[in-house]
mmCIF file of C-alpha atoms in Angstrom:
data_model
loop_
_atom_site.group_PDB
_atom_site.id
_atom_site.type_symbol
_atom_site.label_atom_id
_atom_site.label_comp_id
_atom_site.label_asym_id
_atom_site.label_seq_id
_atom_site.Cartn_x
_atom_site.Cartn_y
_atom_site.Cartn_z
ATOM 1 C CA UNK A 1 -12.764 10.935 -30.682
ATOM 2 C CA UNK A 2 -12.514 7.900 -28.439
ATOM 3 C CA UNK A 3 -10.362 4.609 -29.389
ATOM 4 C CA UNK A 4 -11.216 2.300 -31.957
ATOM 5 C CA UNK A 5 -13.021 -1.314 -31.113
ATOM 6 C CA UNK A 6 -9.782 -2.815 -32.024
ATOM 7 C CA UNK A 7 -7.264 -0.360 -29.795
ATOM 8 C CA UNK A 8 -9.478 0.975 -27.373
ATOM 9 C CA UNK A 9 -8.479 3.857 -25.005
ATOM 10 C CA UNK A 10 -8.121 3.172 -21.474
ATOM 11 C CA UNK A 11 -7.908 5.404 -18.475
ATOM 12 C CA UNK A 12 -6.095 4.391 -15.269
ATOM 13 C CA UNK A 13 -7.677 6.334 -12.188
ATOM 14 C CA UNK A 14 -5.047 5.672 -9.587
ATOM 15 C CA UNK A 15 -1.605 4.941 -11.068
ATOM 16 C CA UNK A 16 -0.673 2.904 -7.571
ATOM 17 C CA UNK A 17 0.503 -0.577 -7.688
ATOM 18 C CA UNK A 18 -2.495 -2.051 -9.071
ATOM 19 C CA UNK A 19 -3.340 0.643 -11.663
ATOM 20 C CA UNK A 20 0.416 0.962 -12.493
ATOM 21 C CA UNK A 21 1.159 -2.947 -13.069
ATOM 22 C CA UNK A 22 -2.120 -3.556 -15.122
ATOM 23 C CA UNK A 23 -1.620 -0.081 -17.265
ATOM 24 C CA UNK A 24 1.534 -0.461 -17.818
ATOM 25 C CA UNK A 25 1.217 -4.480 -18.934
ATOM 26 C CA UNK A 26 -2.342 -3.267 -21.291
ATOM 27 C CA UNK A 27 0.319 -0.479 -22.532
ATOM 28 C CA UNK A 28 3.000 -2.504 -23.420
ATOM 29 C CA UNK A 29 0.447 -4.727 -25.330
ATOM 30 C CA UNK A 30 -0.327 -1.888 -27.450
ATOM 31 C CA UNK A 31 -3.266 -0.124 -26.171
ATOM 32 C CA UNK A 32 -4.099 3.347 -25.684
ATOM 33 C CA UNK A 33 -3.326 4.067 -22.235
ATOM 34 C CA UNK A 34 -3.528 7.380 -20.060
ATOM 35 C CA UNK A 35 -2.837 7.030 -16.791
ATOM 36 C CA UNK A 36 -4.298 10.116 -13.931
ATOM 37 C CA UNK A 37 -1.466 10.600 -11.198
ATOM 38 C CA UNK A 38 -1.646 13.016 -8.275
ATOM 39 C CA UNK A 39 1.345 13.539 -5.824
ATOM 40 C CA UNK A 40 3.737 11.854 -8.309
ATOM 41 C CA UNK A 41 2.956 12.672 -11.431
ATOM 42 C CA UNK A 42 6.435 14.988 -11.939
ATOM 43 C CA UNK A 43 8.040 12.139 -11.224
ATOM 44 C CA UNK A 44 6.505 9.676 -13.417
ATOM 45 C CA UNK A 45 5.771 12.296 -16.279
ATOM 46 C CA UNK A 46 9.567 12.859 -16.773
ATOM 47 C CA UNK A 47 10.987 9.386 -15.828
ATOM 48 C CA UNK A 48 8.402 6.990 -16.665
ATOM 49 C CA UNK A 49 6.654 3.667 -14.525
ATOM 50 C CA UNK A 50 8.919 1.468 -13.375
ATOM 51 C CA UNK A 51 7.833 -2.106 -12.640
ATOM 52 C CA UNK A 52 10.206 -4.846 -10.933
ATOM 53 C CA UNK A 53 8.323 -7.932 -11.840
ATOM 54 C CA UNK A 54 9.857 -11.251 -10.842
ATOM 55 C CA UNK A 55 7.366 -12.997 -13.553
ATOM 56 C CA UNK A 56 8.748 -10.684 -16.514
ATOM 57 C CA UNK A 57 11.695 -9.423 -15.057
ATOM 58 C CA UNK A 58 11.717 -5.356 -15.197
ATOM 59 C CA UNK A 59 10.060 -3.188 -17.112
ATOM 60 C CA UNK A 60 10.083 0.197 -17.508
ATOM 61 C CA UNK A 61 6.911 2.517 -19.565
ATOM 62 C CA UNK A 62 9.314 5.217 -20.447
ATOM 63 C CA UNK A 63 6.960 8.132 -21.696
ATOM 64 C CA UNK A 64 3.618 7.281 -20.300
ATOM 65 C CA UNK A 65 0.619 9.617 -21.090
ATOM 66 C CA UNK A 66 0.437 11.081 -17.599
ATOM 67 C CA UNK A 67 -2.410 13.927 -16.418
ATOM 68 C CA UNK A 68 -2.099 15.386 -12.915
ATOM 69 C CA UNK A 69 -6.142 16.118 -13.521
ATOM 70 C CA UNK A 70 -8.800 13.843 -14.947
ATOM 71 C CA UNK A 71 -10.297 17.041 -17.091
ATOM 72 C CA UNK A 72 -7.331 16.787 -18.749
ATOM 73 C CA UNK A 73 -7.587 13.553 -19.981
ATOM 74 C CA UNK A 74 -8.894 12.487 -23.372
ATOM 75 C CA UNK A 75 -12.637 10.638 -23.462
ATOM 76 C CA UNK A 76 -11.827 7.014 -22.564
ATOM 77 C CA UNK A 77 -13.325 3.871 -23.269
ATOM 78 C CA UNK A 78 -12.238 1.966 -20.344
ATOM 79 C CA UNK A 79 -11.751 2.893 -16.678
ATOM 80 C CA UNK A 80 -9.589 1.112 -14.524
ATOM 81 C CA UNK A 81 -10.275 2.256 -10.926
ATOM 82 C CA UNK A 82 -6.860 1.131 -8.940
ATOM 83 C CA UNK A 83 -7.526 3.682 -5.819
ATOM 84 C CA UNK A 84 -8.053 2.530 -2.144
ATOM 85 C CA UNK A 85 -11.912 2.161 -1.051
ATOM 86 C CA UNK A 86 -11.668 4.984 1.207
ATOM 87 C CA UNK A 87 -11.927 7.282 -1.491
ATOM 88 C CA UNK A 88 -14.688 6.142 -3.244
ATOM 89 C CA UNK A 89 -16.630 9.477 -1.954
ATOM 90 C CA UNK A 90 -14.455 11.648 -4.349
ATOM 91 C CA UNK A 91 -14.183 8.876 -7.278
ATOM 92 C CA UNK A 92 -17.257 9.552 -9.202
ATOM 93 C CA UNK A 93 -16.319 13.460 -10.642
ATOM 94 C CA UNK A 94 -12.828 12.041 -11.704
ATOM 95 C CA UNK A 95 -14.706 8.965 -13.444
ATOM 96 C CA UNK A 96 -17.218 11.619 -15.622
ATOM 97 C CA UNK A 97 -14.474 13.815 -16.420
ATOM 98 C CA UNK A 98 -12.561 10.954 -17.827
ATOM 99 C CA UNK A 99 -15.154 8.853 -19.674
ATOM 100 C CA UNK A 100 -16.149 8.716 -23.212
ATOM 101 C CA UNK A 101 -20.037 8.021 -23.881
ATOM 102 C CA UNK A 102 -21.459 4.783 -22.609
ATOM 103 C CA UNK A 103 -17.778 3.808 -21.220
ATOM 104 C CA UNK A 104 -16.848 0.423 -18.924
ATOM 105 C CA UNK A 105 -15.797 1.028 -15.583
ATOM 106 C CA UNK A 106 -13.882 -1.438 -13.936
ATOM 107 C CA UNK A 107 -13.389 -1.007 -10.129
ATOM 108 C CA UNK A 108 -10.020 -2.899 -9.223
ATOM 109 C CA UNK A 109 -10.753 -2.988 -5.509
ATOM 110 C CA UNK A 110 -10.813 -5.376 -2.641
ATOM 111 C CA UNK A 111 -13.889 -5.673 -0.473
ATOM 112 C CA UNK A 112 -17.456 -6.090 -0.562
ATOM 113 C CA UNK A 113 -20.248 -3.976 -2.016
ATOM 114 C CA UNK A 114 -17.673 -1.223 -3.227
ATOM 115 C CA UNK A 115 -19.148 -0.453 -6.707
ATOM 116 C CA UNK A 116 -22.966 0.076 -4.560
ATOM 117 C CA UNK A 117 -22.141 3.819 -3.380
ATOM 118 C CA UNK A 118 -20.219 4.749 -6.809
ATOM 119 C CA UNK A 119 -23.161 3.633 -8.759
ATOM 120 C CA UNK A 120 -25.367 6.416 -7.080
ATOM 121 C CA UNK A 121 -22.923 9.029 -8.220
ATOM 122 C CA UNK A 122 -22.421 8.109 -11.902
ATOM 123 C CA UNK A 123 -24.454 8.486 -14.843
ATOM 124 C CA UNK A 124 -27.036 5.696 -15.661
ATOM 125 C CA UNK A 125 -25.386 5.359 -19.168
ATOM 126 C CA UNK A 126 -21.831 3.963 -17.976
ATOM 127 C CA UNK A 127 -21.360 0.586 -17.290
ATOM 128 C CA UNK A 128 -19.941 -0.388 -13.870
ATOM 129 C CA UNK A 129 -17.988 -3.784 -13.360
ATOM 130 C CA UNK A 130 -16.110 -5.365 -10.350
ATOM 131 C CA UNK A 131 -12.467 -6.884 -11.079
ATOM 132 C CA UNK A 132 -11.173 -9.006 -8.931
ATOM 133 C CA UNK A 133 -6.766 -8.971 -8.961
ATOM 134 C CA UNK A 134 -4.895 -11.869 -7.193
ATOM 135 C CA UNK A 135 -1.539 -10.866 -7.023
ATOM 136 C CA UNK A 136 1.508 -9.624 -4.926
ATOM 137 C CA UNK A 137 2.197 -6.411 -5.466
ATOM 138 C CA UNK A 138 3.049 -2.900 -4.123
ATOM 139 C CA UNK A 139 4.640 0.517 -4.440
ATOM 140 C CA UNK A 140 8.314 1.277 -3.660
ATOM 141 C CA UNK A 141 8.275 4.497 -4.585
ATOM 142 C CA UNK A 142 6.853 7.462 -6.757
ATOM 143 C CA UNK A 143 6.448 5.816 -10.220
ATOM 144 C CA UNK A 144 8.386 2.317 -8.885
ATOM 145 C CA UNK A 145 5.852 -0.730 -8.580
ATOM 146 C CA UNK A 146 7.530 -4.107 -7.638
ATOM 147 C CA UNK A 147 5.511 -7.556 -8.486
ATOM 148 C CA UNK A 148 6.013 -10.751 -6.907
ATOM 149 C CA UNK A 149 3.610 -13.093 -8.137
ATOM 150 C CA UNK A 150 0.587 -13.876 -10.188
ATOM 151 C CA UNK A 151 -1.498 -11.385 -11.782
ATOM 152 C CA UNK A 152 -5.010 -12.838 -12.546
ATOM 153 C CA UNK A 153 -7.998 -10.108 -12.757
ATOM 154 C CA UNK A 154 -11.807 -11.906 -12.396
ATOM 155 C CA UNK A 155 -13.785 -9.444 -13.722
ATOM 156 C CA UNK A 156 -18.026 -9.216 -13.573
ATOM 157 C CA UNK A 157 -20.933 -6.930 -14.205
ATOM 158 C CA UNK A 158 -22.299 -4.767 -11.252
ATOM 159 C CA UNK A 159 -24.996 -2.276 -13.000
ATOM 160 C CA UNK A 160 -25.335 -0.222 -16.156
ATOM 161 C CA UNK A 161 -27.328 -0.377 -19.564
ATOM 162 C CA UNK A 162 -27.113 -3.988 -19.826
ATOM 163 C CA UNK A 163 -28.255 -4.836 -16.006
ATOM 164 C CA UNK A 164 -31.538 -6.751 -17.428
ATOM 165 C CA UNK A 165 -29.907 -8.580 -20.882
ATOM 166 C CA UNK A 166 -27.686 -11.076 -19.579
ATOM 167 C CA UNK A 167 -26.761 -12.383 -22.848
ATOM 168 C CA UNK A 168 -24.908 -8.871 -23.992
ATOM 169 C CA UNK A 169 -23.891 -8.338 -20.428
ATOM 170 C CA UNK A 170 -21.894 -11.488 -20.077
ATOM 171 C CA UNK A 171 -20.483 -10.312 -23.855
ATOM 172 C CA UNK A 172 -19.318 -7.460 -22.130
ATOM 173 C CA UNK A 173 -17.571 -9.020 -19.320
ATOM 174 C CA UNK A 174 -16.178 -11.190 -21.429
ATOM 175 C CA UNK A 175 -14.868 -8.416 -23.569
ATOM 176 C CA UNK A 176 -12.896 -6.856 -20.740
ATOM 177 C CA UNK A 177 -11.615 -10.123 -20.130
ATOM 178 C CA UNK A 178 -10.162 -10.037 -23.693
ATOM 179 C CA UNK A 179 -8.162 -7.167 -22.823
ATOM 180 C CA UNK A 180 -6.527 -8.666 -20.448
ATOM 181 C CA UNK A 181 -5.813 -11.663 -22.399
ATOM 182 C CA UNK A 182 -3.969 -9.777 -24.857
ATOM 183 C CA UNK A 183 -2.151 -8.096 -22.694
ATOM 184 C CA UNK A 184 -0.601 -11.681 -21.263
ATOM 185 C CA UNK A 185 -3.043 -10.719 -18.019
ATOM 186 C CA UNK A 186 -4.825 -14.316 -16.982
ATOM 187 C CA UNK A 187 -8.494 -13.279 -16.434
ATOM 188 C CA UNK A 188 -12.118 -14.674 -15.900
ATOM 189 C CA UNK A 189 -15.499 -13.384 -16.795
ATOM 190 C CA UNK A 190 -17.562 -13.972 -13.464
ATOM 191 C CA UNK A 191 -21.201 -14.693 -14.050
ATOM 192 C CA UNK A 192 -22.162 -13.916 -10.299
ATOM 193 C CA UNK A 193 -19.712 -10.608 -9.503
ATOM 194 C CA UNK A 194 -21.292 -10.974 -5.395
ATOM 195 C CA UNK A 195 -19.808 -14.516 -5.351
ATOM 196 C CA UNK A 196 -16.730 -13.287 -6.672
ATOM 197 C CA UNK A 197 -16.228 -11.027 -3.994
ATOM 198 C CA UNK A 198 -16.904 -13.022 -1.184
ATOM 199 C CA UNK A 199 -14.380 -15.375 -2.964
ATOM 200 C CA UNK A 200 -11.807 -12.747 -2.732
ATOM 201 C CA UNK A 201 -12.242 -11.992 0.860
ATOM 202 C CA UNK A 202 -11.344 -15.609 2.019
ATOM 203 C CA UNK A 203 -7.934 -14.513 1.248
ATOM 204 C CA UNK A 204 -8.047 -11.113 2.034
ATOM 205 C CA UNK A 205 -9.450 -11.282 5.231
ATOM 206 C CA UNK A 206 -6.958 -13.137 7.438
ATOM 207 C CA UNK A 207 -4.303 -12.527 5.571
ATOM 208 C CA UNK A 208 -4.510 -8.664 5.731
ATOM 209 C CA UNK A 209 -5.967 -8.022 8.854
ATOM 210 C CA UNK A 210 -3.626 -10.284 10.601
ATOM 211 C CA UNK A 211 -0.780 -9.146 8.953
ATOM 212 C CA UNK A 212 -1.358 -5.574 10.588
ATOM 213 C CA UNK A 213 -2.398 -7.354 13.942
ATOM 214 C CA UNK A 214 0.458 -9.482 14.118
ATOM 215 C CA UNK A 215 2.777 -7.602 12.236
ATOM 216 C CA UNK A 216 3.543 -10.457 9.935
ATOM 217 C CA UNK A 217 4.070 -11.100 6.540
ATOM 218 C CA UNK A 218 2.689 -14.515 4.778
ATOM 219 C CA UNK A 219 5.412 -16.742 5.309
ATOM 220 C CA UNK A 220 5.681 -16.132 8.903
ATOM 221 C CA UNK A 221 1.646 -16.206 9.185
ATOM 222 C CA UNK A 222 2.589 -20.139 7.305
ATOM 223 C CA UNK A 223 5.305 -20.927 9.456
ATOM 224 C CA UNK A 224 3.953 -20.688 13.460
ATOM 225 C CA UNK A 225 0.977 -23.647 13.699
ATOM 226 C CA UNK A 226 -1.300 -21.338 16.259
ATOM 227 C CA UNK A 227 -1.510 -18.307 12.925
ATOM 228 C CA UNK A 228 -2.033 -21.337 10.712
ATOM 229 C CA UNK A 229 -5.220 -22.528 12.749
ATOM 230 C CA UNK A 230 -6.229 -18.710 13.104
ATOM 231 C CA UNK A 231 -5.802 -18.296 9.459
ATOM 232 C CA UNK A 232 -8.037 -21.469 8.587
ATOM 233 C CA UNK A 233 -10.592 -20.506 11.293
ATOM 234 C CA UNK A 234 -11.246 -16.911 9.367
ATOM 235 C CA UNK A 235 -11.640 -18.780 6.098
ATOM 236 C CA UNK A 236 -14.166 -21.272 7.249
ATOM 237 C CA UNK A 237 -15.891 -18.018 8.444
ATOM 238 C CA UNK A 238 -15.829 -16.288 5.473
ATOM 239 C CA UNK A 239 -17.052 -18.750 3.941
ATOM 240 C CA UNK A 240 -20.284 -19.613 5.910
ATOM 241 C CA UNK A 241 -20.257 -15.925 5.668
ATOM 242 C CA UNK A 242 -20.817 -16.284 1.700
ATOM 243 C CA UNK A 243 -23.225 -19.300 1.943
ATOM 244 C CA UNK A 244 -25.100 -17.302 4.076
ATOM 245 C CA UNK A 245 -25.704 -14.473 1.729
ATOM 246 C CA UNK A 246 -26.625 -17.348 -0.788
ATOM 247 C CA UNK A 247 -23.380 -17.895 -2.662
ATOM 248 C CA UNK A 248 -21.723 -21.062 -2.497
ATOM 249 C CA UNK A 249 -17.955 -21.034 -2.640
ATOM 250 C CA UNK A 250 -16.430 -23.874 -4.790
ATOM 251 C CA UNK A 251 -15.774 -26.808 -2.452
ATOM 252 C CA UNK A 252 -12.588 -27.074 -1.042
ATOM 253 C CA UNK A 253 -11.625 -22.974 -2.014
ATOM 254 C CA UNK A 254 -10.727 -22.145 0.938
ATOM 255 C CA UNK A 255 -8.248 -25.051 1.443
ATOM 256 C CA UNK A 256 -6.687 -24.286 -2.629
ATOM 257 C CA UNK A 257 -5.896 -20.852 -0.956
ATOM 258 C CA UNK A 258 -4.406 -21.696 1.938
ATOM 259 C CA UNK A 259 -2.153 -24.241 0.231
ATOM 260 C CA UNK A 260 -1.320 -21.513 -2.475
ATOM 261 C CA UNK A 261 -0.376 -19.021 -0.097
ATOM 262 C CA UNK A 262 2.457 -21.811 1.819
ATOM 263 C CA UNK A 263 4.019 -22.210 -1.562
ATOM 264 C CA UNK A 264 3.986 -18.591 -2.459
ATOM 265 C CA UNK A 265 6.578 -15.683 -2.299
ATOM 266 C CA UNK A 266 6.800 -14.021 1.175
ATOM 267 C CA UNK A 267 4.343 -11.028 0.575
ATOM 268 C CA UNK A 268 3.192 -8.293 3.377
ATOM 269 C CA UNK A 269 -0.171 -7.810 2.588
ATOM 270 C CA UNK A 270 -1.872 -4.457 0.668
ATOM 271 C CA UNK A 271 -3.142 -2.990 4.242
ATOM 272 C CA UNK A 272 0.269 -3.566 5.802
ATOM 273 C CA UNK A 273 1.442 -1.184 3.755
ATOM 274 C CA UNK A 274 -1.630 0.792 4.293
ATOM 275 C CA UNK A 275 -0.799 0.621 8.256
ATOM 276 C CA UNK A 276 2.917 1.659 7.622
ATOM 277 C CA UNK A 277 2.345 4.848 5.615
ATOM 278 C CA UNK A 278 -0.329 6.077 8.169
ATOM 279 C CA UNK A 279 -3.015 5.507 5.779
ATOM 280 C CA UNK A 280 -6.776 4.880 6.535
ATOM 281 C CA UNK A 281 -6.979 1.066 6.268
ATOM 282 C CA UNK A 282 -10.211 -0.140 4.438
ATOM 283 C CA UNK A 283 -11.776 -1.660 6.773
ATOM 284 C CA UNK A 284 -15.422 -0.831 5.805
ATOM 285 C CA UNK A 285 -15.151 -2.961 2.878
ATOM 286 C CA UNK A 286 -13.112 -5.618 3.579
ATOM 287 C CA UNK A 287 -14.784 -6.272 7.141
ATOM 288 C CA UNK A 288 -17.655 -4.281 8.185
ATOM 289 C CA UNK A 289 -19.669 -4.773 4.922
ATOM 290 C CA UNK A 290 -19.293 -8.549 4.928
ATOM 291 C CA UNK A 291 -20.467 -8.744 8.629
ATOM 292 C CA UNK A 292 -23.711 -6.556 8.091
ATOM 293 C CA UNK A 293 -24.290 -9.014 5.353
ATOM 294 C CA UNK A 294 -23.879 -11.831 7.178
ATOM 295 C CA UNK A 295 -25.350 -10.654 10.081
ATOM 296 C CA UNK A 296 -28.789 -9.495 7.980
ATOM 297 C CA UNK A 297 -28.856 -12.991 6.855
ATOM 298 C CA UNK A 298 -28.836 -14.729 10.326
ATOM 299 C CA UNK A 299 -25.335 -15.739 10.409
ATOM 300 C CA UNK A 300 -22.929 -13.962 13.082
ATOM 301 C CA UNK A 301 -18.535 -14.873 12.297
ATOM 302 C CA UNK A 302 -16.851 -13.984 15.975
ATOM 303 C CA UNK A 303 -13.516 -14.403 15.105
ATOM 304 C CA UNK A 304 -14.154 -11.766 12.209
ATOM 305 C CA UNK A 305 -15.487 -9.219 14.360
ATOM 306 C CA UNK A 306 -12.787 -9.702 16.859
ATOM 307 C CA UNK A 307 -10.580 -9.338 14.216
ATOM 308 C CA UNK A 308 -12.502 -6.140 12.616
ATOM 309 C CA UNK A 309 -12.729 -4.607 16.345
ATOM 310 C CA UNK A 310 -9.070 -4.909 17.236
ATOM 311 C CA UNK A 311 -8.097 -3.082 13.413
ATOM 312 C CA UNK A 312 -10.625 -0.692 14.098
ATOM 313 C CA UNK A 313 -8.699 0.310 17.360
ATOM 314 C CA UNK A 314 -5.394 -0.130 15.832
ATOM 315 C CA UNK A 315 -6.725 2.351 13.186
ATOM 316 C CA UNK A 316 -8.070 4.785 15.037
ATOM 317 C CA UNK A 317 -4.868 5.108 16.916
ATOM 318 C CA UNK A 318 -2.199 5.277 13.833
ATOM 319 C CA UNK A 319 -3.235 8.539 12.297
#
C-alpha cells in the first residue's frame, strides 16, 4: 500500500548531499521517507544522517529507513533522484523497483537534457520532472552532509501522463512544490522546465568548471578582478546560449547571480569535490549538451568550449 495524499511516501535514490539534506528536511516534516544507500548504508543504518546546516544549525535523522537495494524498498510515491549524471545509464531499474503505480519522479540534477535518456528507460505511466536545487552543500563523510547556504528546489514537468494537459500538469508541479513548502524547503513550480535549466547553468558553469581549473573556491574566484571578468564572460555566454535555444533568461539574471555569489559563504563547488575524490566529473551535461544545443541553433560560446576542452583533459587524466 503506498502513502496517503496527505503523508505521501517518498523514496530518496542517492542518499548524497543533495538526497540526504532534502530527505532528511521532508523527514523531519513528517513524511514518509526511505532513503536507498549503497557503500554507506552500515553506517547510516546504525547511526543515522547527520546534517551540519548553518541555516538550522545541526540535525541529526537518527533511525532513518535505510535499504542497501531498491527491491527492498516499499512502493513509493515520490522519487527524489540525488545521484551524479554519470549514472543515469543504471538509474532507470533502481527507479521501477522503487516506484508505486503512476509515481513522480523528480531528477535533482545539474545539467542540461538529463531527464531525455532516463525517459527512454522508464515506463510511460510514471511521471518524470526536473528540480532545480540552489544551494551549498556537500558530503563530509559516510552519512555526514554539511550545508552552507540556501536551499531553494525549482521544480518542472519533463514527460509522463500529463505531457499534453497543461492545466493538471502544472497542478502537479505545483504539488511537488507543496512538499517542499511544508517541509520549510523554498521552491517554484517552473512552467518552462528547458528554461529552467539553462537558468541553472549560468551559475553552474563558471563556477564549477573553473573551480576545478583554477583550483578555487567562490570567494577567491570573487576576489582576483581577471576570474571576475572570466566569470561574467561565461555567463553572458550561457546566456546567449539560452536565447539561442529560444528561452529568454530574465533580464539582468545573470548579474543577480553574480552579485549573490560575492555576498555568499565561501563554497567549493559540487565538481570540485567530484575532481578531489577521483570521480568522473559531469561534464556531458553541464557542458557538452548545452554546446550541441547551442551550436544546432547557430550560436557557437568559445570561452565555453575552451573551458569544456581543458576539463575534458583534466578528466581524462585524474582517474
Amino acid at each position: 500500500m503506498t502513502g496517503s495524499v496527505s503523508r505521501p511516501r517518498i523514496g530518496i535514490i542517492g542518499t548524497g548531499a543533495i538526497g540526504g539534506y532534502y530527505g532528511v528536511m521532508l523527514a523531519r516534516a513528517g513524511f514518509d521517507v526511505h532513503f536507498l544507500l549503497r557503500s554507506e548504508f552500515a553506517v547510516v543504518a546504525e547511526g543515522g544522517l547527520h546534517i551540519d546546516s548553518a541555516v538550522h544549525g545541526p540535525l541529526h535523522l537518527k533511525a532513518p529507513q535505510a535499504y542497501a537495494q531498491a527491491a527492498d524498498m516499499p512502493p513509493c510515491d515520490w522519487l527524489l533522484v540525488g545521484t551524479k549524471t554519470t549514472s543515469n545509464a543504471s538509474l532507470a531499474p533502481l527507479i521501477v523497483q522503487a516506484a508505486a503505480p503512476g509515481a513522480k519522479v523528480l531528477v535533482l540534477q545539474n545539467g542540461l537534457e538529463v531527464e531525455d535518456d532516463l525517459r527512454a528507460r522508464l515506463p510511460d505511466s510514471l511521471h518524470l520532472l526536473g528540480g532545480l536545487c540552489f544551494i551549498c552543500v556537500h558530503r563530509a563523510g559516510p552519512g555526514v552532509i554539511v550545508h552552507q547556504a540556501f536551499g531553494a528546489v525549482n521544480v518542472g514537468y519533463h514527460s509522463g501522463p500529463l505531457l499534453h494537459a497543461a492545466a493538471a500538469r502544472q497542478a502537479l508541479v505545483e504539488e511537488t512544490a507543496g512538499l517542499f513548502h511544508r517541509a520549510g524547503v523554498e521552491s517554484q513550480a517552473m512552467a518552462n522546465l528547458q528554461q529552467a535549466r539553462w537558468q541553472k547553468l549560468v551559475w553552474n558553469v563558471p563556477y564549477n568548471g573553473l573551480s576545478v581549473l583554477l583550483r578555487a573556491s567562490t570567494t577567491a574566484l570573487m576576489t582576483d578582478d581577471s576570474s571576475r571578468e572570466l566569470v561574467q564572460a561565461l555567463m553572458t555566454e550561457v546566456v546567449r546560449g539560452a536565447q539561442a535555444c529560444g528561452h529568454e533568461l530574465p533580464a539582468g539574471y545573470a548579474e543577480q547571480l553574480f552579485k549573490v555569489t560575492e555576498k555568499m559563504p565561501d563554497y567549493w563547488p559540487s565538481m570540485y569535490h567530484d575532481f578531489v575524490y577521483k570521480r568522473v566529473l559531469e561534464l556531458d551535461a553541464v557542458y557538452a549538451r548545452p554546446l550541441a544545443a547551442a551550436s544546432a541553433a547557430g550560436c557557437e560560446l568559445p570561452k565555453i568550449r575552451a573551458l569544456y576542452q581543458a576539463l575534458a583533459f583534466i578528466d581524462a587524466n585524474n582517474h
